[in-house]
Short mmCIF file of C-alpha atoms in Angstrom, two decimals:
data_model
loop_
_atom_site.label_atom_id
_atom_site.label_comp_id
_atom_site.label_asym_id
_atom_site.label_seq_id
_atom_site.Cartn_x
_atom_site.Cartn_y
_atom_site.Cartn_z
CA UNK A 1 29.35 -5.64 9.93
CA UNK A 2 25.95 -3.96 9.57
CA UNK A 3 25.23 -2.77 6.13
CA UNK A 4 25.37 1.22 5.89
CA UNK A 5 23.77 4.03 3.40
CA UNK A 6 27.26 5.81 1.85
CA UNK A 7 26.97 9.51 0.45
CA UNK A 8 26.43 7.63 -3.45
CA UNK A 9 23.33 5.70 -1.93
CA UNK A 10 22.03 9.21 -0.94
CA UNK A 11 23.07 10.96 -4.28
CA UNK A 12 21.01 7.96 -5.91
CA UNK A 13 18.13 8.97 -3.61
CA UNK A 14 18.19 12.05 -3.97
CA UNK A 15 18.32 11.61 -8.10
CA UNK A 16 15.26 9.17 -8.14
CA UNK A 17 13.33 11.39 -5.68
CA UNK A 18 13.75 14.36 -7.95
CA UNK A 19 12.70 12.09 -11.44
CA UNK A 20 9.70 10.82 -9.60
CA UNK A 21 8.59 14.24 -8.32
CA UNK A 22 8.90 15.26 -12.08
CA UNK A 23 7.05 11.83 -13.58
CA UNK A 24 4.16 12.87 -10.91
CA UNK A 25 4.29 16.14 -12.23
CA UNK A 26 3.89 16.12 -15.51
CA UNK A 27 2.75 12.55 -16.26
CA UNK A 28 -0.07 11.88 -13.34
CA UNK A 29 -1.17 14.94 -11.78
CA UNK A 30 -3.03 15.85 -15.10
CA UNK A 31 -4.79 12.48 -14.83
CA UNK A 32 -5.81 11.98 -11.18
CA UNK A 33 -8.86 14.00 -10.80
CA UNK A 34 -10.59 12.12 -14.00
CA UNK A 35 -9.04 8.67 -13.13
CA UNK A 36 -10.89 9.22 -9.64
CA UNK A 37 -14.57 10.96 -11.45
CA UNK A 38 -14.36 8.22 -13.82
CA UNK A 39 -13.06 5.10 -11.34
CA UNK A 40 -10.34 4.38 -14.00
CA UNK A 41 -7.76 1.60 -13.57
CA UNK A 42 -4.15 2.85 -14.40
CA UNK A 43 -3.67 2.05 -17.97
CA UNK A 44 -1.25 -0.93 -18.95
CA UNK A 45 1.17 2.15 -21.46
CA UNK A 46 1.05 3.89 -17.77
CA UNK A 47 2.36 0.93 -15.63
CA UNK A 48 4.31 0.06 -18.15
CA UNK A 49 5.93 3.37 -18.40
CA UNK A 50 6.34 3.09 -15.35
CA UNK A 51 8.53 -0.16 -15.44
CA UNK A 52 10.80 1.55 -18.51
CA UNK A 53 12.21 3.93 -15.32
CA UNK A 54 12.80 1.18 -13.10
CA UNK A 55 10.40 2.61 -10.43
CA UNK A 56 8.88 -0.92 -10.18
CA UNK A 57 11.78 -3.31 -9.35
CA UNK A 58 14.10 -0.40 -7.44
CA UNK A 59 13.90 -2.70 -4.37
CA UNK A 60 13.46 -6.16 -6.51
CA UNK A 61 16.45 -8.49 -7.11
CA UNK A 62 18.94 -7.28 -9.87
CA UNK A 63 18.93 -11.03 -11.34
CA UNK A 64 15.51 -10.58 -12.17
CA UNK A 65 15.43 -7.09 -13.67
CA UNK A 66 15.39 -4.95 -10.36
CA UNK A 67 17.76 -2.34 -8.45
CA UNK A 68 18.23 -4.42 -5.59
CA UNK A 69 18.23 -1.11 -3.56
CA UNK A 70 17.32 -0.29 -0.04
CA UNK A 71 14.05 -0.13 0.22
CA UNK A 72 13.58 3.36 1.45
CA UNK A 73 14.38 4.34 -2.45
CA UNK A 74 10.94 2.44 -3.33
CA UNK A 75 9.10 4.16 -0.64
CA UNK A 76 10.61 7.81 -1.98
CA UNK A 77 9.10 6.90 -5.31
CA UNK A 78 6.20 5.82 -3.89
CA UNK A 79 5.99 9.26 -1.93
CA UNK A 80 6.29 11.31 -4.70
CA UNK A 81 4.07 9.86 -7.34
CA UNK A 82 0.96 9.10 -4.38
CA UNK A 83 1.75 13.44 -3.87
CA UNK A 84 -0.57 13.92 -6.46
CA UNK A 85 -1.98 10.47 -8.14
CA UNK A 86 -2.80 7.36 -5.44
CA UNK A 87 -3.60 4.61 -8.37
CA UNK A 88 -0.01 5.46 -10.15
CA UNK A 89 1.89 5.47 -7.03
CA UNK A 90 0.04 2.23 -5.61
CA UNK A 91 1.67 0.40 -9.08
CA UNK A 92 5.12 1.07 -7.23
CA UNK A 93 2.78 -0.26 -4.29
CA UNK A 94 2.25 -3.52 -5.49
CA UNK A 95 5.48 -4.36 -7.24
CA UNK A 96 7.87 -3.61 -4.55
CA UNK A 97 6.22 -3.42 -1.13
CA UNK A 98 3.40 -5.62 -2.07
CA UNK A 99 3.18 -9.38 -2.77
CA UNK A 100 6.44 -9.54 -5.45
CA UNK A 101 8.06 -9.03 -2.34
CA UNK A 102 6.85 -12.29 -0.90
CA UNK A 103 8.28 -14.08 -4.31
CA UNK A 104 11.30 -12.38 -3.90
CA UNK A 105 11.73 -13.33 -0.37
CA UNK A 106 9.92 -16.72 0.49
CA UNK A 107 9.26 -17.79 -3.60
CA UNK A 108 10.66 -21.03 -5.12
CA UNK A 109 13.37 -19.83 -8.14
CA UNK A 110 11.12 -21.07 -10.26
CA UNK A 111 8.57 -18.58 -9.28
CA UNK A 112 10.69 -15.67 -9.46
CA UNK A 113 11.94 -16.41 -13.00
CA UNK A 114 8.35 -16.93 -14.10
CA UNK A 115 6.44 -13.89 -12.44
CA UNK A 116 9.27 -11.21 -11.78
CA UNK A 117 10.55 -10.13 -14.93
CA UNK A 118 7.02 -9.32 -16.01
CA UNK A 119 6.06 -7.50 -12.75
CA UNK A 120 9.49 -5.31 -12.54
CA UNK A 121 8.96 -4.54 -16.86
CA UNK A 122 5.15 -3.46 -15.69
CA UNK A 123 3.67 -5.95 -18.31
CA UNK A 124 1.90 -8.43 -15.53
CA UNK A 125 0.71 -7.50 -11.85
CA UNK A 126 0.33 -9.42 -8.63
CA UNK A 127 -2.34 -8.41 -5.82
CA UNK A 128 -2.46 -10.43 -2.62
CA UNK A 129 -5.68 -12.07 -1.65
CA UNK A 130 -6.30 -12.31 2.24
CA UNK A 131 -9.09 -11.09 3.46
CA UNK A 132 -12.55 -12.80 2.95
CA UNK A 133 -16.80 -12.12 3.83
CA UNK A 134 -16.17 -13.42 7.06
CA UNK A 135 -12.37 -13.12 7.53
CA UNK A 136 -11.01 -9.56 7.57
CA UNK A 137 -8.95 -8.50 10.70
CA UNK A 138 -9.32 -11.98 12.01
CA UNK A 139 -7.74 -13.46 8.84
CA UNK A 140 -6.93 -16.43 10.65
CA UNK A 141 -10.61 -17.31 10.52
CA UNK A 142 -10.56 -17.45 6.52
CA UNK A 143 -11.70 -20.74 4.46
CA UNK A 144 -10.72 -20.63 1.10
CA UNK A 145 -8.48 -23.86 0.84
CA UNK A 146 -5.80 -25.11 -1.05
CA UNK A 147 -5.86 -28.81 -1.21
CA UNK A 148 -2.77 -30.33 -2.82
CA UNK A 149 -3.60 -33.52 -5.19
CA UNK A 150 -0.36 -35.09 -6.96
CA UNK A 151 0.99 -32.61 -8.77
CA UNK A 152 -1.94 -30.05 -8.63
CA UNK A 153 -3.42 -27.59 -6.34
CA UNK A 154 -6.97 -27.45 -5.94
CA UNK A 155 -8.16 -23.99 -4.62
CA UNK A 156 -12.21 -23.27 -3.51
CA UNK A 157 -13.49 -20.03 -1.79
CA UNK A 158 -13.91 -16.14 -1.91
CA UNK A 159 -11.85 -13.50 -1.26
CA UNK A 160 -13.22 -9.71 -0.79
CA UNK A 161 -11.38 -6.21 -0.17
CA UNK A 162 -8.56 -7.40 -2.95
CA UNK A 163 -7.10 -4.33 -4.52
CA UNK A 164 -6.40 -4.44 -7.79
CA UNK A 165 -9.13 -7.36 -7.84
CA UNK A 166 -10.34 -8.23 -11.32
CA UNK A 167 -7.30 -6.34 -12.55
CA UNK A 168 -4.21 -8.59 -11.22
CA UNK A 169 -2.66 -11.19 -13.87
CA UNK A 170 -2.05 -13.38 -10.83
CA UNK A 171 -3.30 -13.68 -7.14
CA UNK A 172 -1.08 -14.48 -4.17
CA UNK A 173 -3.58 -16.68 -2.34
CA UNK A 174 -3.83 -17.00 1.73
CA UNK A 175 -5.53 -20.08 2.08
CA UNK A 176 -6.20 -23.23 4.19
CA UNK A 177 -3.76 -26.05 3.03
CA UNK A 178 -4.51 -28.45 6.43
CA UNK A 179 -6.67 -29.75 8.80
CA UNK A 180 -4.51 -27.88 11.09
CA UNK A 181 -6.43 -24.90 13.35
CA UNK A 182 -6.12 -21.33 13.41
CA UNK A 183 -2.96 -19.78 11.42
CA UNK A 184 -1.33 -23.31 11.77
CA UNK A 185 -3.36 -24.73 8.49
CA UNK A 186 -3.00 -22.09 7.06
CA UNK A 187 -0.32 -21.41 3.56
CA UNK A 188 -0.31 -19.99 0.19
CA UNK A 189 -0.41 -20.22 -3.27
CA UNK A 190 -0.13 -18.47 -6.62
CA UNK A 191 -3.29 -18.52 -9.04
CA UNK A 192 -3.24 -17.01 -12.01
CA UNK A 193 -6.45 -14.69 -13.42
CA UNK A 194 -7.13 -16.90 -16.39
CA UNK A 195 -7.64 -20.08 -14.87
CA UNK A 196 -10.62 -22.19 -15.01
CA UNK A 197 -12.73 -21.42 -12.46
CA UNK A 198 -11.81 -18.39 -11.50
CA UNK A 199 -14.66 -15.01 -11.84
CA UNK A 200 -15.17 -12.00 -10.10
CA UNK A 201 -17.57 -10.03 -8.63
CA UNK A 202 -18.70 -6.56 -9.95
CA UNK A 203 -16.12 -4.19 -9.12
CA UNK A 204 -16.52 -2.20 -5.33
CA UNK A 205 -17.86 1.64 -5.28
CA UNK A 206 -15.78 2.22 -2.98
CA UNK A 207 -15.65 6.22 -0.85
CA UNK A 208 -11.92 6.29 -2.49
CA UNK A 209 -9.42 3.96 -4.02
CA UNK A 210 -11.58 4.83 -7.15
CA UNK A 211 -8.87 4.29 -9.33
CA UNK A 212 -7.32 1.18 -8.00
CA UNK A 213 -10.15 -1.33 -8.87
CA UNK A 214 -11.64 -3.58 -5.95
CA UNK A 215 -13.59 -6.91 -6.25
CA UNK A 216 -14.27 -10.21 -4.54
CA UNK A 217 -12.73 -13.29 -6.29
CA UNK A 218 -14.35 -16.42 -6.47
CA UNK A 219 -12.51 -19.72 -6.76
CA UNK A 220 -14.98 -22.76 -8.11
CA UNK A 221 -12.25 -25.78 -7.89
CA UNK A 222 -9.49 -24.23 -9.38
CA UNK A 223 -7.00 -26.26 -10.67
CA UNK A 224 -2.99 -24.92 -10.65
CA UNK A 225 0.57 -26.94 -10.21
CA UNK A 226 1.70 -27.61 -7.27
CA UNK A 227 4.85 -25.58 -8.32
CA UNK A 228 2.78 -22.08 -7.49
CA UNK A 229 2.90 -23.32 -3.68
CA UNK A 230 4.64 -20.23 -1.78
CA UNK A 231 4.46 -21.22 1.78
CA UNK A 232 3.70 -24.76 3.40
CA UNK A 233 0.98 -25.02 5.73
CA UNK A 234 2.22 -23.47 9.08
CA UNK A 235 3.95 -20.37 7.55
CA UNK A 236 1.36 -18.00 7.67
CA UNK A 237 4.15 -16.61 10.31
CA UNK A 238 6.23 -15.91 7.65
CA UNK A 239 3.77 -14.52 5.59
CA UNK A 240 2.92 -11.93 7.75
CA UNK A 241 6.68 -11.06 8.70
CA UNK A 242 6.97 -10.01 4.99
CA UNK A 243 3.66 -8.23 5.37
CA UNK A 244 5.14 -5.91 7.06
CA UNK A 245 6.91 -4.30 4.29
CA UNK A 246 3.54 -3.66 2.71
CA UNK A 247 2.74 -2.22 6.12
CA UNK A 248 5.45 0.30 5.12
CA UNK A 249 4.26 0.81 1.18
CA UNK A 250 1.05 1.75 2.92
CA UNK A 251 2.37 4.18 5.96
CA UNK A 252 4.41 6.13 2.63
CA UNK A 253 0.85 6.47 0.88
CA UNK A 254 -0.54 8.11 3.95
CA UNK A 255 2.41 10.36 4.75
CA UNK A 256 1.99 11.70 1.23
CA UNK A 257 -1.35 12.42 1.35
CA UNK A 258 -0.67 14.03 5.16
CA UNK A 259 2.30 16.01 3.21
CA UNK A 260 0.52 16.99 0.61
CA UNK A 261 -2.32 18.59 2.82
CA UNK A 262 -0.69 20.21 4.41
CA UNK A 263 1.57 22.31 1.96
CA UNK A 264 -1.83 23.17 0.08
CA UNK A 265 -3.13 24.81 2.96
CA UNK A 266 0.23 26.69 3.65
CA UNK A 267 0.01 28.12 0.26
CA UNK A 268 -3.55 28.89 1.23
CA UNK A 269 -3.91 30.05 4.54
CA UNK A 270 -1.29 32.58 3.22
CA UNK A 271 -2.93 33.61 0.01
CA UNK A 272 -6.88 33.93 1.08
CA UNK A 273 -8.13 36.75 3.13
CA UNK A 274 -10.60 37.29 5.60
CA UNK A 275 -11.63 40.21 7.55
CA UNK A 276 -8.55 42.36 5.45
CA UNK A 277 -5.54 39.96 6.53
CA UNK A 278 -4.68 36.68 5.69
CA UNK A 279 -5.81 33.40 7.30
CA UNK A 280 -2.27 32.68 8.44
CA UNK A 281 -2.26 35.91 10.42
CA UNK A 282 -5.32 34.38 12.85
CA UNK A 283 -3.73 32.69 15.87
CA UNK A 284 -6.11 29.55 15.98
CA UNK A 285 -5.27 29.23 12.36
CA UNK A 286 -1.74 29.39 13.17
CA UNK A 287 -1.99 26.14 15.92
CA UNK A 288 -4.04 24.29 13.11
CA UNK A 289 -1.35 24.62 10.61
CA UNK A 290 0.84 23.66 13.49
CA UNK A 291 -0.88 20.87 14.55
CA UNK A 292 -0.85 19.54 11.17
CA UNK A 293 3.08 20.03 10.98
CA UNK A 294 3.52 17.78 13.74
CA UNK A 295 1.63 14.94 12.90
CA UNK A 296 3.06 14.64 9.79
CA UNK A 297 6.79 14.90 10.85
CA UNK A 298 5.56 12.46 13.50
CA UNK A 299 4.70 9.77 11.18
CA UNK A 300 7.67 10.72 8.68
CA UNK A 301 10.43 9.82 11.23
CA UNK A 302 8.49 7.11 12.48
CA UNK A 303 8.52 5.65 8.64
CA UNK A 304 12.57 6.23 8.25
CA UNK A 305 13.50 4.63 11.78
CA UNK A 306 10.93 1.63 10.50
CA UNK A 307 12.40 1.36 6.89
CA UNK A 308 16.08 1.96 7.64
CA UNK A 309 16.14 -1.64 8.16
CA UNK A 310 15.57 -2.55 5.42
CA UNK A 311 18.72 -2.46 2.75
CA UNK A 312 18.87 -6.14 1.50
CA UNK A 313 16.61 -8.48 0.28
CA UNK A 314 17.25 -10.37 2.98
CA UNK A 315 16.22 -8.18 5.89
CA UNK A 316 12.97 -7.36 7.61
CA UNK A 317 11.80 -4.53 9.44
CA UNK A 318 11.23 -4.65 13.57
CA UNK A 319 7.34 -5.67 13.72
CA UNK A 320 7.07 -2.76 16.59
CA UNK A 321 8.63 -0.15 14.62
CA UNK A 322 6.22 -0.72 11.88
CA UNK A 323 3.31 -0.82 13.51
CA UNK A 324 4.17 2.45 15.49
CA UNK A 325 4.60 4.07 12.10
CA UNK A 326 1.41 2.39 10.29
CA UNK A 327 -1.08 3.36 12.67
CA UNK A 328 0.59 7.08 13.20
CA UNK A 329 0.45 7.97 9.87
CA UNK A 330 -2.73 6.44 9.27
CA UNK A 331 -4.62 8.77 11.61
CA UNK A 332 -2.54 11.91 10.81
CA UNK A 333 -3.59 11.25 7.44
CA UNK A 334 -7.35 11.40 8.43
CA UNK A 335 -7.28 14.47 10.46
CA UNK A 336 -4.59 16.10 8.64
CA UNK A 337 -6.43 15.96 5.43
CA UNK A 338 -9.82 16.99 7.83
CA UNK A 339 -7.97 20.17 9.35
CA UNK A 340 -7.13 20.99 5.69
CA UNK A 341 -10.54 21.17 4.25
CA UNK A 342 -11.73 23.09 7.24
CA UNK A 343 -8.91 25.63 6.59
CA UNK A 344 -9.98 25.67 2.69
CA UNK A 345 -13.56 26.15 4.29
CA UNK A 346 -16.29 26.15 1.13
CA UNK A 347 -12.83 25.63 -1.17
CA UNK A 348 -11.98 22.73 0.67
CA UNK A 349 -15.40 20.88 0.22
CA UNK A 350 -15.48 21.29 -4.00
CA UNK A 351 -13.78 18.74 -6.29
CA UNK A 352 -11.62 21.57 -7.80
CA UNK A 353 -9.17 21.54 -4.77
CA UNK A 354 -8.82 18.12 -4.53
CA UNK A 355 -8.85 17.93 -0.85
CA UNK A 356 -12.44 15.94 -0.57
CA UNK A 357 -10.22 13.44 -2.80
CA UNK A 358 -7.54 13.12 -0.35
CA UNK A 359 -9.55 12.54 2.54
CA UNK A 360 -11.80 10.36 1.08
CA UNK A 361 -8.65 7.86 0.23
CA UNK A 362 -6.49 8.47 3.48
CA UNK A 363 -9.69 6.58 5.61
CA UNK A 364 -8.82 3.52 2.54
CA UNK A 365 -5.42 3.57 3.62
CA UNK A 366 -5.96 3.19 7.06
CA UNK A 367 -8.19 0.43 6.95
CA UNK A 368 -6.04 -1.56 4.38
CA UNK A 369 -2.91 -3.77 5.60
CA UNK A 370 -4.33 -3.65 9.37
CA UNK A 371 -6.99 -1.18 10.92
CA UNK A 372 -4.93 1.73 13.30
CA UNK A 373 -7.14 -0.63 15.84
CA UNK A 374 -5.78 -3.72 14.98
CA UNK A 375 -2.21 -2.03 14.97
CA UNK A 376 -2.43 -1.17 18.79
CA UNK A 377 -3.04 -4.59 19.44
CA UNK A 378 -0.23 -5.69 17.79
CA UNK A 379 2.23 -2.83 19.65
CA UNK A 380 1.31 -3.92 22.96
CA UNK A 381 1.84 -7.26 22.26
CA UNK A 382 5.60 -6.69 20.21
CA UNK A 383 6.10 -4.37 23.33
CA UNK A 384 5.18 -6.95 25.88
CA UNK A 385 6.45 -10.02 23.67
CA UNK A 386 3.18 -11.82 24.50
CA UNK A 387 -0.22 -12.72 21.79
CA UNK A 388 -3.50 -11.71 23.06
CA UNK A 389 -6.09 -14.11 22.02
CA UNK A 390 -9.17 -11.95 20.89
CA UNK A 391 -11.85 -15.05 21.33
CA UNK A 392 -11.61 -14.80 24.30
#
């Protein structure tokens, strides 16, 4: 018998959504706009605050400190607190849609007793490391390996794009653990930040994401058991199943910044005058706003359809139904965020409004996790149940 949300699941909801909206509020919100000026990381007091209210193990195993609860509660949280602050909301990111989730899921027990207590309290973090210089969408072409000798791992490249880079306690490495071609070599394995041989680059200037730090990672021999093993050579199939819930942490950061848009320029288009009326009273005004509308209800039930599927650990989201929902929100975040400033006109181009903010980290979200590009690919091919080889 499938699983089912009862009317205390949605009380529950509906009682996290409102403490989150109120956290954002008051806690974040004041903090965004300097965080971004300043490319601040989130504090540890904040993530760790953070853990105190649960927000970061609400879709995490209960044996290990989590809710264990669908996870369309994480992506609520997620919603509210990326409403107003991106870096705090991406720490609910990380810990429940990002690579914790590939512990939880595919991890040894001996992994999730040693790394998810500390991720769920807020006291350690985990960033995944997949893309490299000459491996981004076509991760399958990346060369970092992971050699296994004895007991111990031996990992050598350089990863690049890896949010939360030089900030991450520990690195969820994609890497090349055969002789094997294509995604058939290819594995992964934990490293921790303070092991021999690992250094990073200077952190990334990057148009947004300016308070969720960036770097490449360099791995000179590193040397870790062969206990932080995640996935055998050959189960980079598996990986990316459980990639798509991160697919789904991302889609939630670009419906709130779509959301978010767009009630700032109702407020607005109602408020400012022009010519004695307001905005809102212009008919090409009135299809903007209503353009905007749809797009982001668009990519809102596209999100719910994809994430109702998931309410256990245990389940996975339909790869299609993802996608669709990833690359939708994506672009509505774009243009949405673009039809705002225009409506904001000289307002919508200053710092003070935050709009130039928004935009600037809606084009990071949609080339994170899968390019809207690289998402089309993959919904022809879930639709026609065929791969498309890309060399050729």
């Amino acid at each position: 018998m499938p699983t089912t949300i009862t009317d205390t699941d949605t009380a529950d909801l509906q009682a996290i959504k409102e403490l989150a909206a109120q956290v954002a509020q008051e806690r974040f919100a004041p903090k965004a706009a300097q965080w971004d000026a300043d490319r601040t990381a989130v504090p540890l007091e904040d993530r760790q605050f953070l853990g105190s209210l649960g927000f970061l193990g609400i879709a995490l195993p209960e044996e290990y400190g989590g809710s264990g609860a669908p996870l369309s509660h994480a992506l609520t949280v997620i919603e509210q607190l990326a409403y107003h602050c991106r870096p705090a909301a991406f720490q609910v990111f990380e810990s429940n849609t990002g690579p914790a989730q590939v512990i939880a899921r595919l991890g040894t027990e001996e992994q999730k007793q040693r790394f998810l207590p500390g991720i769920i309290a807020g006291d350690i973090t985990m960033a995944v490391a997949i893309s490299e210089p000459d491996a981004g969408s076509a991760a399958t072409d990346l060369t970092t390996k992971a050699v296994v000798d004895g007991d111990t791992v031996r990992v050598t490249g350089n990863k690049r794009w890896i949010s939360n880079g030089s900030e991450a306690d520990v690195y969820l490495v994609y890497s090349r653990m055969s002789d094997a071609p294509g995604a058939k070599g290819i594995g992964a394995v934990l490293v921790e930040a303070d092991r021999e041989g690992v250094s990073f680059g200077a952190r990334e200037k990057l148009m947004g994401f300016r308070g969720i730090p960036s770097a490449d990672i360099y791995f000179d021999d590193v040397a870790v058991p062969k206990a932080n093993i995640v996935v055998e050579p050959g189960g980079f199939r598996k990986l990316f199943t459980a990639f798509s819930i991160e697919r789904l942490g991302n889609t939630t950061m670009s419906l709130a910044l779509g959301q978010r848009a767009l009630d700032l320029t109702v407020r607005y288009v109602q408020e400012r005058e022009q010519f004695g009326k307001p905005l809102i009273e212009f008919q090409a005004v009135q299809m903007t706003v209503a353009d905007m509308a749809l797009q982001v209800e668009q990519a809102r039930l596209l999100l719910e359809r994809a994430a109702a599927a998931v309410v256990t650990g245990s389940d996975l989201p339909n790869p299609l139904h993802v996608s669709l929902a990833k690359c939708t929100a994506n672009e509505m975040a774009k243009k949405v965020t673009d039809l705002a400033m225009q409506l904001h006109g000289g307002n919508g181009y200053t710092e003070e409004f935050g709009l130039e903010r928004m935009h600037r980290d809606a084009h990071g979200w949609a080339l994170a996790g899968g390019t809207p590009t690289m998402q089309r690919t993959r919904i022809v091919s879930e639709m026609l149940g065929r791969g498309f080889d890309q060399r050729k």
